[in-house]
């Protein structure tokens, strides 16, 4: 089976949502190609079968559709090219303004009753460069669109302004006693150029969060080479390089501390405002800020392998994806321009047949052409997604795609794994309870010897405690582990078992002191029992502290109307104690890892929209089964890979923030779509009945896209909730 490949193409020449819809359709007609074109980022994200298509074929398809493209380069290179293009277009706009200024002055003076008539030859001389030099981009875009069998905003602008310009030329050439419209055509083009400049600037602000991530990584680092400290480019780093980070410097790559101790500000990656203490063997991450001590570290991930690079890739992926709510706008955008052309033709015919004035009929038809704006429809959703995902990344919330962000808005059930989600996930041994006056050190030695081959959190806590106590571990033969239940193995020829009290009681037919078990479990402690054959050696108790923010987060989730359910592998008494401390009324105890996905599916089968929060390998199936899945960054790579949203800050409050941001973002998208639809529904009929001058119509069209983007940019004011607070969007 051939593995699919992925390509990111940077597109040039797209003017509106009709362009992106047409290009997306063209690419998806290629064999085994799935493409998503984003008008806000001007990129095409394409998955293809390399045996049937290649990048050259994709680029050729883009060019045949009337656009140009290249394989997306790094962010800095693309931004430099866009900045250069922006400067050229800005200069073109300024020259256009200078040319139309006398025409605008004439129009303004007429409004106050002063009639200053510029010679017609001067009006023609001023308007012509604007029409065919500044407006050349619209003619090129219209021709490319028509040649490929489509139509876009360039067709509307080119038709509308050309009609006004050539009508004026005809009036002059044939000496017809009617007003000319050179100022209208030139002003229309200049206003559209202004709108495009403002739109490009607003798009730049929308992607500012991604740009700031790129700026975080330092350019140089201090590396040990042959015993000497040298400054090298971060791009020349190699894994296993030893590097020095001085106080006040940013850490250049991901590494592990070899010497020194310090506090490191990781807020740019995790959203956590408090500095994190770093000492021997602790991990440090690229772009985080060393605040105090000198650190000597070993590089473990460089270049595209760092956590910062992974975050940037995920943010780019999310910003380039498409939310389901955008489907309606895409469908309308695909037929928008042909419909407007028909309405303009009807307007012209109706005015000419009913009023008999060719000039009035043409000018009203021009107003219909220039006020129609598919751009606002196309930008309503993707711009909000770009801003929201960038803002989320700065709050330590990494969204995989736009669909995940939208689905989070609909959640009504949230299933929480207990260990590592509600709790800190680092259990500590609290009680050694040997049976029948046995030796507690022997109990610990047997238990830790069995646990040394297991990666379960309780096993790790056991071996860590034994190591601190200086216990020597015995060799274990014939080791077996039953996930979620316990371990067994041979030590010096004897069969020992370690696991939940229920597992030990069942496997060895051993009676347990139920009162003793219940007393410990009601304290929220997790218990394991140890046996030799059919003899109980004792119990060992562990406590996993509740995260300080968990109760406040649960309260906020419930206030948001979300039903919170806790899943735990612990017995009922322990699970009940933790649920009570967290403020959760509904919980399921003694849930085996393989059954978590089943419980998630059971809620979905009841018609609920279900979210799952977890952090371990055994959570991956449940995360995959959920409508929206959240993975704690402290969890396994498999859990993070399976999740829709990764929480860099290991805090349940981040789930609250993610859901809140989803709701705020969807509200903005709905506002944008309402405005875009309302603008066109009201504007086109007003232009058709002659209530709008072409210049006013052109100005309204230019501003419609800008207003949609500006509304989306308000999402940058969204602030995540801290402990016990509520997330806010400052208007």
XYZ file of C-alpha atoms in Angstrom:
731
model
C 0.000 0.000 0.000
C 1.444 3.374 -1.073
C 1.834 5.902 1.717
C 0.309 9.302 1.027
C 2.466 12.414 0.947
C 1.718 15.956 2.037
C 2.590 19.268 0.394
C 2.052 22.889 1.394
C 1.797 25.319 -1.525
C 1.943 29.088 -1.173
C -0.607 30.550 -3.597
C -0.418 33.947 -5.262
C -3.183 35.649 -7.217
C -6.174 34.704 -5.061
C -8.451 37.709 -4.616
C -11.549 36.348 -2.911
C -13.397 33.301 -1.650
C -14.508 32.435 -5.184
C -10.835 32.034 -6.080
C -10.083 29.676 -3.196
C -13.238 27.636 -3.864
C -12.387 27.294 -7.569
C -8.774 26.339 -6.872
C -9.788 23.813 -4.231
C -12.235 22.203 -6.645
C -9.589 22.065 -9.389
C -7.015 20.399 -7.128
C -9.500 17.884 -5.746
C -10.346 16.762 -9.280
C -6.823 15.324 -9.597
C -6.606 11.563 -8.911
C -6.226 10.681 -5.217
C -5.683 14.317 -4.201
C -7.299 15.932 -1.165
C -6.746 19.681 -0.951
C -7.837 22.431 1.407
C -7.260 26.014 0.250
C -7.258 28.729 2.905
C -7.864 32.281 1.695
C -6.659 33.781 4.999
C -3.231 32.115 4.925
C -3.114 31.944 1.101
C -1.950 28.339 1.297
C -3.090 25.020 -0.126
C -2.657 22.018 2.140
C -2.586 18.942 -0.097
C -2.450 15.193 0.534
C -1.693 13.096 -2.560
C -0.701 9.657 -3.794
C 2.872 9.992 -5.155
C 2.268 7.159 -7.647
C -0.510 9.133 -9.331
C 0.470 12.762 -8.775
C 3.515 14.764 -7.786
C 4.281 18.313 -6.692
C 4.941 19.390 -10.294
C 1.448 18.196 -11.286
C -0.060 20.069 -8.357
C 1.734 23.278 -9.324
C 0.617 22.831 -12.929
C -3.007 22.424 -11.818
C -2.766 25.635 -9.792
C -1.394 27.560 -12.779
C -4.032 26.169 -15.132
C -6.672 27.506 -12.751
C -5.254 31.006 -13.177
C -2.998 31.375 -10.135
C 0.651 30.910 -9.363
C 2.235 28.836 -6.598
C 5.433 27.542 -5.114
C 6.254 25.032 -2.422
C 5.863 26.853 0.882
C 9.155 28.034 2.301
C 9.978 28.844 5.893
C 7.929 31.526 7.589
C 10.657 34.185 7.461
C 11.169 33.828 3.691
C 7.434 33.928 2.966
C 6.973 36.970 5.191
C 9.828 38.815 3.487
C 8.237 38.208 0.082
C 4.802 39.300 1.318
C 6.268 42.438 2.889
C 7.962 43.363 -0.405
C 4.692 42.850 -2.301
C 2.816 44.920 0.292
C 5.276 47.799 -0.119
C 4.884 47.746 -3.925
C 1.096 47.746 -3.679
C 1.162 50.523 -1.091
C 3.252 52.719 -3.399
C 0.819 51.951 -6.232
C -2.060 53.040 -3.996
C -0.343 56.305 -3.028
C 0.254 57.167 -6.675
C -3.405 56.399 -7.440
C -4.518 58.677 -4.609
C -2.336 61.462 -5.979
C -3.846 61.026 -9.451
C -7.481 60.997 -8.322
C -7.116 63.837 -5.785
C -8.181 66.572 -8.249
C -11.159 64.411 -9.290
C -12.147 63.868 -5.666
C -11.796 67.605 -4.949
C -14.179 68.342 -7.797
C -16.717 65.854 -6.369
C -16.427 67.241 -2.826
C -16.836 70.852 -3.936
C -19.976 69.910 -5.834
C -21.452 68.518 -2.615
C -21.154 71.945 -0.967
C -22.502 73.806 -3.988
C -19.204 74.913 -5.553
C -18.929 73.891 -9.194
C -15.321 73.463 -10.278
C -15.319 71.658 -13.603
C -12.012 70.133 -14.555
C -11.397 69.930 -18.312
C -12.539 66.576 -19.610
C -9.160 65.952 -21.227
C -7.534 66.388 -17.762
C -10.059 63.990 -16.156
C -9.240 61.410 -18.838
C -5.499 61.967 -18.363
C -5.745 61.452 -14.587
C -8.104 58.462 -14.720
C -6.380 56.440 -17.447
C -3.189 55.467 -15.515
C -5.323 54.455 -12.555
C -7.595 52.378 -14.780
C -4.917 50.505 -16.704
C -1.788 50.703 -14.516
C -3.067 50.539 -10.957
C -6.042 48.453 -12.125
C -3.962 46.080 -14.253
C -4.074 43.453 -11.484
C -7.866 43.251 -11.829
C -7.683 42.769 -15.601
C -5.023 40.080 -15.240
C -7.004 38.321 -12.523
C -10.255 38.546 -14.481
C -8.663 37.177 -17.650
C -7.009 34.282 -15.766
C -10.310 33.488 -14.084
C -12.362 33.552 -17.284
C -9.712 31.574 -19.183
C -9.918 28.793 -16.597
C -13.719 28.726 -16.818
C -14.495 30.587 -13.603
C -15.213 34.051 -12.287
C -14.069 36.017 -9.270
C -14.082 39.446 -7.697
C -11.604 40.713 -10.312
C -14.273 40.094 -12.977
C -16.739 42.282 -11.065
C -14.235 45.110 -10.535
C -12.881 44.984 -14.099
C -16.376 44.945 -15.639
C -17.756 47.666 -13.386
C -14.887 50.126 -13.725
C -14.416 49.433 -17.452
C -18.104 50.128 -18.070
C -17.852 53.520 -16.341
C -14.545 54.388 -18.045
C -15.489 53.393 -21.600
C -18.948 54.983 -21.289
C -17.175 58.237 -20.424
C -14.828 57.809 -23.389
C -17.823 57.250 -25.689
C -19.557 60.369 -24.343
C -16.440 62.434 -25.122
C -15.805 60.920 -28.552
C -19.390 61.247 -29.795
C -20.107 64.568 -28.123
C -23.070 63.251 -26.127
C -24.438 65.790 -23.631
C -24.189 63.610 -20.532
C -21.900 63.641 -17.497
C -18.727 61.573 -17.641
C -17.690 59.056 -14.958
C -13.897 59.087 -15.113
C -13.760 60.023 -11.427
C -16.065 57.130 -10.527
C -13.987 54.428 -12.264
C -10.659 55.772 -10.951
C -11.989 56.221 -7.422
C -13.493 52.721 -7.434
C -10.151 51.141 -8.307
C -8.350 53.214 -5.677
C -10.882 52.275 -3.003
C -10.572 48.585 -3.843
C -6.767 48.909 -3.641
C -7.172 50.538 -0.225
C -9.421 47.706 0.902
C -6.877 45.114 -0.253
C -4.060 46.914 1.574
C -6.059 47.073 4.788
C -7.036 43.430 4.322
C -3.384 42.379 3.869
C -2.378 44.361 6.945
C -5.156 42.797 9.007
C -4.169 39.315 7.780
C -0.639 40.051 8.966
C -1.962 40.915 12.408
C -4.000 37.724 12.421
C -0.864 35.629 11.906
C 1.203 37.693 14.363
C 1.033 34.917 16.960
C 2.768 32.514 14.596
C 5.364 35.132 13.727
C 6.103 35.706 17.417
C 6.728 31.970 17.865
C 9.344 32.076 15.105
C 11.044 35.008 16.782
C 11.439 33.194 20.091
C 14.387 31.000 19.183
C 17.787 32.681 19.596
C 20.100 32.874 16.585
C 23.367 31.995 18.396
C 24.360 29.619 21.189
C 27.451 28.898 23.290
C 28.657 25.382 22.448
C 31.555 23.351 23.826
C 33.786 22.222 20.962
C 37.057 20.448 21.861
C 36.982 21.928 25.337
C 36.472 25.500 24.092
C 33.257 27.560 24.260
C 32.400 28.904 20.798
C 29.393 30.814 19.513
C 27.643 28.906 16.727
C 24.430 29.367 14.764
C 21.471 27.433 16.125
C 21.180 25.853 12.685
C 24.591 24.201 13.188
C 23.582 22.423 16.396
C 23.951 18.648 16.541
C 22.312 16.221 18.976
C 24.578 15.504 21.964
C 26.295 18.906 21.661
C 27.121 20.411 25.053
C 26.002 24.016 25.409
C 26.047 26.758 28.037
C 23.115 29.042 28.882
C 23.954 32.175 30.849
C 21.492 34.063 33.064
C 19.075 36.134 31.000
C 19.625 34.135 27.804
C 17.120 32.054 25.865
C 17.759 28.323 25.665
C 18.662 27.520 22.027
C 17.507 23.879 21.678
C 15.841 21.168 23.728
C 18.256 19.620 26.185
C 18.882 18.069 29.578
C 20.723 19.763 32.434
C 24.208 18.370 33.155
C 25.382 20.999 35.625
C 23.933 23.964 37.472
C 20.510 24.993 38.672
C 18.253 27.857 37.759
C 14.664 28.952 37.259
C 13.398 29.023 33.677
C 10.477 31.008 32.319
C 8.512 28.582 30.101
C 5.441 30.766 29.653
C 6.057 31.149 25.911
C 5.525 27.397 25.485
C 3.187 26.382 28.270
C 1.277 29.509 29.247
C 2.492 28.920 32.820
C 3.498 32.271 34.280
C 5.520 30.917 37.211
C 9.190 30.064 36.530
C 10.105 26.375 36.658
C 13.055 25.230 38.749
C 15.698 23.317 36.764
C 18.399 21.084 38.201
C 20.449 18.026 37.254
C 18.699 15.744 34.696
C 15.760 18.121 34.191
C 14.679 18.870 30.617
C 14.921 22.367 29.153
C 13.256 23.575 25.978
C 14.182 25.826 23.075
C 13.126 29.492 23.356
C 12.458 29.361 27.120
C 14.282 31.982 29.191
C 16.971 31.164 31.745
C 16.484 33.650 34.564
C 19.185 33.118 37.183
C 21.885 30.470 37.292
C 24.361 29.201 34.712
C 23.230 25.957 33.056
C 25.395 23.422 31.245
C 23.219 21.185 29.103
C 23.310 18.415 26.513
C 21.245 18.835 23.341
C 18.600 16.137 22.876
C 16.490 17.706 20.089
C 17.560 20.299 17.538
C 16.094 22.046 14.493
C 12.717 20.678 13.443
C 12.762 18.154 16.323
C 12.420 20.697 19.140
C 9.193 21.209 21.011
C 9.014 24.783 19.693
C 9.193 23.481 16.101
C 6.442 20.960 16.873
C 4.255 23.749 18.272
C 4.836 25.889 15.182
C 3.927 22.966 12.895
C 0.733 22.315 14.844
C -0.272 25.994 14.781
C 0.401 26.179 11.019
C -1.632 23.018 10.498
C -4.549 24.399 12.503
C -4.455 27.779 10.766
C -4.449 26.134 7.345
C -7.378 23.825 8.099
C -11.028 24.474 7.430
C -13.875 24.486 9.958
C -17.139 22.706 9.035
C -19.084 25.946 9.589
C -17.323 27.357 6.518
C -18.995 24.908 4.116
C -22.072 27.081 3.547
C -19.949 30.150 2.800
C -17.817 28.112 0.372
C -20.882 26.876 -1.518
C -22.271 30.397 -1.833
C -18.880 31.827 -2.840
C -18.643 29.275 -5.652
C -21.748 30.668 -7.383
C -21.589 34.229 -6.045
C -19.962 36.017 -8.996
C -22.147 34.436 -11.741
C -25.250 35.335 -9.730
C -24.070 38.937 -9.331
C -23.357 39.193 -13.058
C -26.910 38.043 -13.790
C -28.329 40.557 -11.268
C -26.273 43.347 -12.824
C -27.570 42.420 -16.287
C -31.153 42.379 -14.992
C -30.605 45.772 -13.338
C -29.268 47.252 -16.579
C -32.118 45.819 -18.656
C -34.794 46.923 -16.198
C -33.551 50.503 -15.916
C -33.044 50.906 -19.664
C -36.416 49.417 -20.589
C -38.375 51.255 -17.899
C -36.506 54.558 -17.743
C -35.024 54.729 -21.203
C -31.795 56.298 -19.942
C -28.788 54.212 -20.997
C -26.399 56.117 -18.710
C -28.495 55.611 -15.563
C -29.020 51.953 -16.415
C -25.307 51.358 -16.852
C -24.280 53.233 -13.700
C -26.756 51.313 -11.529
C -25.532 48.046 -13.038
C -21.984 49.152 -12.217
C -23.058 49.810 -8.609
C -24.392 46.260 -8.373
C -21.114 44.870 -9.693
C -18.855 46.805 -7.356
C -20.826 46.539 -4.119
C -21.005 42.731 -4.275
C -18.240 41.239 -2.169
C -17.532 37.493 -1.893
C -14.360 38.269 0.091
C -16.202 38.983 3.323
C -17.898 35.578 3.092
C -14.629 33.807 2.431
C -12.694 35.535 5.209
C -15.363 35.283 7.917
C -14.293 31.861 9.187
C -10.586 31.348 8.343
C -9.462 34.696 9.769
C -11.141 33.941 13.093
C -9.520 30.482 13.111
C -6.068 31.957 12.411
C -6.370 34.459 15.264
C -7.897 31.964 17.712
C -5.354 29.193 17.154
C -2.495 31.660 17.468
C -3.920 33.073 20.679
C -4.465 29.539 21.974
C -0.822 28.639 21.316
C 0.302 31.555 23.452
C -1.923 30.252 26.237
C -0.344 26.788 25.992
C -3.264 25.251 24.069
C -2.301 23.555 20.787
C -5.239 22.897 18.471
C -4.739 20.227 15.812
C -7.287 21.611 13.333
C -10.177 24.021 12.942
C -12.774 21.239 13.101
C -11.591 20.290 16.599
C -11.914 23.880 17.766
C -15.441 24.041 16.396
C -16.507 20.711 17.929
C -15.289 21.801 21.372
C -17.983 24.460 21.283
C -20.679 21.742 21.267
C -19.369 19.600 24.159
C -21.929 18.623 26.753
C -20.110 15.683 28.421
C -16.467 15.747 29.493
C -14.857 12.484 30.603
C -11.775 12.893 32.804
C -9.114 10.335 33.480
C -8.191 10.585 37.165
C -4.459 9.965 37.319
C -2.389 12.733 35.786
C -5.463 14.733 34.827
C -7.392 15.534 37.982
C -4.403 14.521 40.067
C -0.730 15.344 39.639
C -0.068 11.839 38.359
C 2.933 11.284 40.602
C 1.795 8.937 43.392
C 3.966 8.690 46.480
C 4.192 5.733 48.846
C 2.546 6.649 52.158
C 2.017 3.386 54.089
C 3.762 -0.011 54.330
C 1.371 -2.400 56.082
C 2.939 -5.886 56.422
C 0.556 -8.710 57.365
C 0.943 -10.772 60.542
C 3.857 -8.725 61.927
C 6.020 -9.402 58.886
C 9.061 -7.270 58.090
C 8.142 -4.044 56.249
C 11.533 -3.903 54.496
C 11.012 -7.423 53.133
C 7.553 -6.395 51.902
C 9.060 -3.367 50.147
C 11.904 -5.413 48.608
C 9.555 -8.039 47.139
C 7.113 -5.434 45.833
C 9.842 -3.238 44.279
C 11.552 -6.261 42.704
C 8.322 -7.166 40.905
C 7.622 -3.533 40.032
C 11.023 -2.864 38.451
C 9.836 -4.348 35.138
C 6.609 -2.304 34.994
C 5.985 1.284 33.843
C 2.743 1.719 35.800
C 2.822 4.930 37.920
C 2.488 2.926 41.162
C 5.319 0.632 40.077
C 7.534 3.632 39.389
C 6.658 5.098 42.794
C 7.533 1.770 44.442
C 10.936 1.454 42.814
C 11.730 5.119 43.502
C 10.921 4.673 47.202
C 12.972 1.479 47.377
C 15.922 3.248 45.761
C 15.767 6.030 48.353
C 15.638 3.403 51.134
C 18.694 1.628 49.709
C 16.802 -1.610 49.035
C 18.553 -4.184 46.832
C 16.200 -5.565 44.198
C 16.012 -9.279 43.469
C 16.018 -10.864 40.021
C 12.581 -11.829 38.731
C 11.886 -14.719 36.363
C 8.746 -15.626 34.431
C 7.436 -12.056 34.792
C 3.856 -11.351 33.684
C 1.782 -8.174 33.762
C -1.993 -8.045 33.448
C -2.834 -4.446 32.494
C -4.965 -2.713 35.081
C -4.784 -5.631 37.538
C -1.321 -6.688 38.675
C 2.048 -8.404 38.218
C 3.423 -11.847 38.937
C 6.855 -13.481 38.814
C 9.277 -15.961 40.348
C 11.787 -14.777 42.951
C 14.158 -17.482 44.185
C 11.699 -20.118 42.993
C 8.679 -18.663 44.821
C 5.645 -17.210 42.984
C 4.887 -13.665 44.071
C 2.042 -11.433 42.986
C 1.495 -7.702 43.275
C -1.661 -5.857 42.288
C -5.034 -4.568 43.319
C -6.533 -6.199 46.443
C -9.255 -7.704 44.257
C -6.662 -9.245 41.909
C -4.663 -10.726 44.805
C -7.781 -12.018 46.549
C -9.019 -13.706 43.394
C -5.721 -15.135 42.142
C -4.574 -16.507 45.498
C -7.930 -17.131 47.212
C -6.808 -14.771 49.969
C -9.206 -13.121 52.399
C -8.754 -9.363 52.832
C -9.488 -7.152 55.826
C -12.280 -5.187 54.211
C -12.516 -2.665 57.054
C -8.814 -1.837 56.790
C -9.055 -1.496 53.008
C -12.101 0.760 53.214
C -10.527 3.030 55.823
C -7.507 3.682 53.613
C -9.540 4.027 50.428
C -11.841 6.589 52.006
C -8.750 8.735 52.508
C -8.336 8.781 48.736
C -5.390 6.389 48.798
C -4.646 3.763 46.177
C -3.790 0.301 47.491
C -1.828 -2.653 46.214
C -1.450 -6.000 47.896
C 1.523 -8.385 47.793
C 1.246 -12.168 48.139
C 3.432 -15.247 48.066
C 1.422 -18.223 46.854
C -1.788 -18.089 48.865
C -0.272 -16.024 51.707
C -0.799 -12.287 52.027
C 2.467 -10.436 52.695
C 0.873 -7.043 53.205
C -0.608 -3.884 51.750
C 1.073 -0.779 50.380
C -0.776 2.559 50.171
C -0.109 5.468 47.798
C -1.500 8.963 47.593
C -1.759 11.005 44.398
C -2.438 14.622 45.231
C -5.289 16.443 43.519
C -4.072 19.261 41.281
C -4.767 22.556 43.109
C -6.774 23.922 40.161
C -8.950 20.842 39.613
C -11.886 21.768 41.912
C -12.111 25.287 40.435
C -11.912 23.900 36.906
C -14.678 21.386 37.596
C -16.871 24.182 38.991
C -16.341 26.254 35.849
C -17.047 23.299 33.563
C -20.312 22.651 35.337
C -21.176 26.362 35.177
C -20.656 26.123 31.412
C -23.349 23.445 31.292
C -20.957 20.539 30.797
C -21.550 17.217 32.534
C -18.261 16.081 34.137
C -17.541 12.356 34.529
C -14.422 10.848 36.131
C -12.979 7.481 35.090
C -10.672 5.676 37.486
C -9.063 2.288 37.736
C -9.184 2.606 41.524
C -11.761 0.902 43.685
C -15.034 2.619 44.413
C -14.044 4.076 47.810
C -10.829 5.699 46.500
C -12.527 6.985 43.354
C -15.390 8.393 45.445
C -12.939 10.211 47.729
C -11.077 11.832 44.811
C -14.339 12.716 43.041
C -15.667 14.315 46.231
C -12.502 16.395 46.650
C -12.734 17.551 43.021
C -16.452 18.348 43.235
C -17.495 15.639 40.757
C -20.817 13.888 41.297
C -20.533 11.268 38.568
C -17.659 8.799 38.432
C -16.896 5.272 37.276
C -14.491 3.169 39.356
C -12.437 0.038 38.600
C -12.415 0.886 34.906
C -9.825 -1.150 33.034
C -7.717 0.716 30.433
C -9.253 -1.226 27.565
C -12.762 -0.264 28.735
C -12.258 3.506 28.731
C -13.066 3.824 25.038
C -16.228 1.761 25.581
C -17.475 4.192 28.229
C -16.770 7.170 25.956
C -18.664 5.449 23.142
C -21.615 4.720 25.436
C -22.143 8.454 26.033
C -21.843 9.161 22.305
C -24.466 6.490 21.594
C -26.860 8.473 23.772
C -26.520 11.425 21.420
C -24.105 13.395 23.585
C -21.089 15.327 22.281
C -18.257 13.870 24.346
C -14.832 15.208 25.238
C -12.072 13.098 26.798
C -9.114 14.337 28.836
C -6.201 11.972 29.449
C -2.450 11.700 29.571
C -1.354 8.099 29.308
C -0.779 5.412 26.693
C -3.824 3.572 27.977
C -5.908 6.719 27.341
C -5.132 6.778 23.608
C -8.091 4.568 22.495
C -10.526 6.632 24.574
C -9.048 9.879 23.234
C -9.484 8.592 19.687
C -13.094 7.577 20.409
C -14.126 10.988 21.759
C -15.648 13.786 19.668
C -12.970 16.101 21.030
C -9.912 14.839 22.888
C -7.542 16.730 25.170
C -4.087 15.418 26.113
C -1.924 16.733 28.925
C 1.554 17.541 27.671
C 3.006 15.550 30.571
C 1.450 12.459 29.037
C 2.832 10.023 26.520
C 3.612 10.910 22.907
C 0.947 8.418 21.810
C -1.734 10.205 23.847
C -0.697 13.593 22.465
C -0.691 12.205 18.907
C -4.208 10.838 19.378
C -5.556 14.088 20.844
C -7.276 16.952 19.030
C -6.042 19.527 21.535
C -2.764 19.326 23.470
C -2.479 21.200 26.760
C 1.077 22.396 27.314
C 0.202 23.480 30.845
C -0.692 20.362 32.830
C -3.776 21.876 34.345
C -7.465 21.084 33.971
C -8.088 24.829 33.775
C -6.548 24.656 30.284
C -9.509 22.491 29.222
C -11.846 25.203 30.497
C -9.880 27.752 28.501
C -9.924 25.644 25.330
C -13.693 25.202 25.485
C -14.221 28.868 26.306
C -12.015 29.958 23.379
C -13.967 27.624 21.107
C -17.233 29.258 22.158
C -15.871 32.785 21.762
C -14.405 31.915 18.341
C -17.649 30.394 17.073
C -19.502 33.491 18.261
C -17.110 35.672 16.241
C -17.497 33.459 13.176
C -21.286 33.691 13.409
C -21.049 37.483 13.745
C -18.784 37.620 10.684
C -21.024 35.378 8.589
C -24.109 37.367 9.609
C -22.418 40.624 8.641
C -21.156 39.226 5.332
C -24.562 37.821 4.384
C -26.446 40.905 5.597
C -24.081 43.248 3.752
C -24.658 41.539 0.412
C -28.379 40.913 0.955
C -28.970 44.615 1.733
C -26.302 46.215 -0.458
C -27.039 44.553 -3.793
C -30.789 45.439 -3.849
C -30.016 49.034 -2.788
C -27.552 49.346 -5.650
C -30.032 47.754 -8.071
C -32.792 50.282 -7.315
C -30.410 53.215 -7.721
C -29.920 54.184 -4.077
C -26.124 53.858 -4.162
C -23.623 55.838 -6.189
C -20.853 53.615 -7.653
C -18.199 55.361 -5.562
C -20.127 54.753 -2.345
C -20.746 51.155 -3.431
C -17.032 50.686 -4.108
C -16.115 52.108 -0.724
C -18.582 49.808 1.004
C -17.172 46.796 -0.845
C -13.611 47.759 0.104
C -14.537 48.100 3.762
C -16.664 44.950 4.065
C -13.684 42.564 4.135
C -11.748 44.841 6.460
C -14.615 44.962 8.939
C -14.872 41.151 9.014
C -11.143 40.762 9.660
C -11.167 43.541 12.261
C -13.949 41.786 14.117
C -11.945 38.547 14.071
C -8.905 40.399 15.414
C -10.857 41.156 18.596
C -10.126 37.528 19.529
C -6.570 38.644 20.285
C -7.999 40.277 23.415
C -9.191 36.939 24.769
C -7.448 36.101 28.030
C -7.231 32.580 29.514
C -8.547 31.958 32.994
C -6.114 31.391 35.818
C -6.944 29.462 38.965
C -10.512 30.235 39.980
C -10.994 33.008 37.409
C -13.060 33.169 34.246
C -11.709 33.540 30.721
C -12.624 36.892 29.218
C -12.811 38.588 25.839
C -12.267 42.287 26.207
C -14.148 44.217 23.540
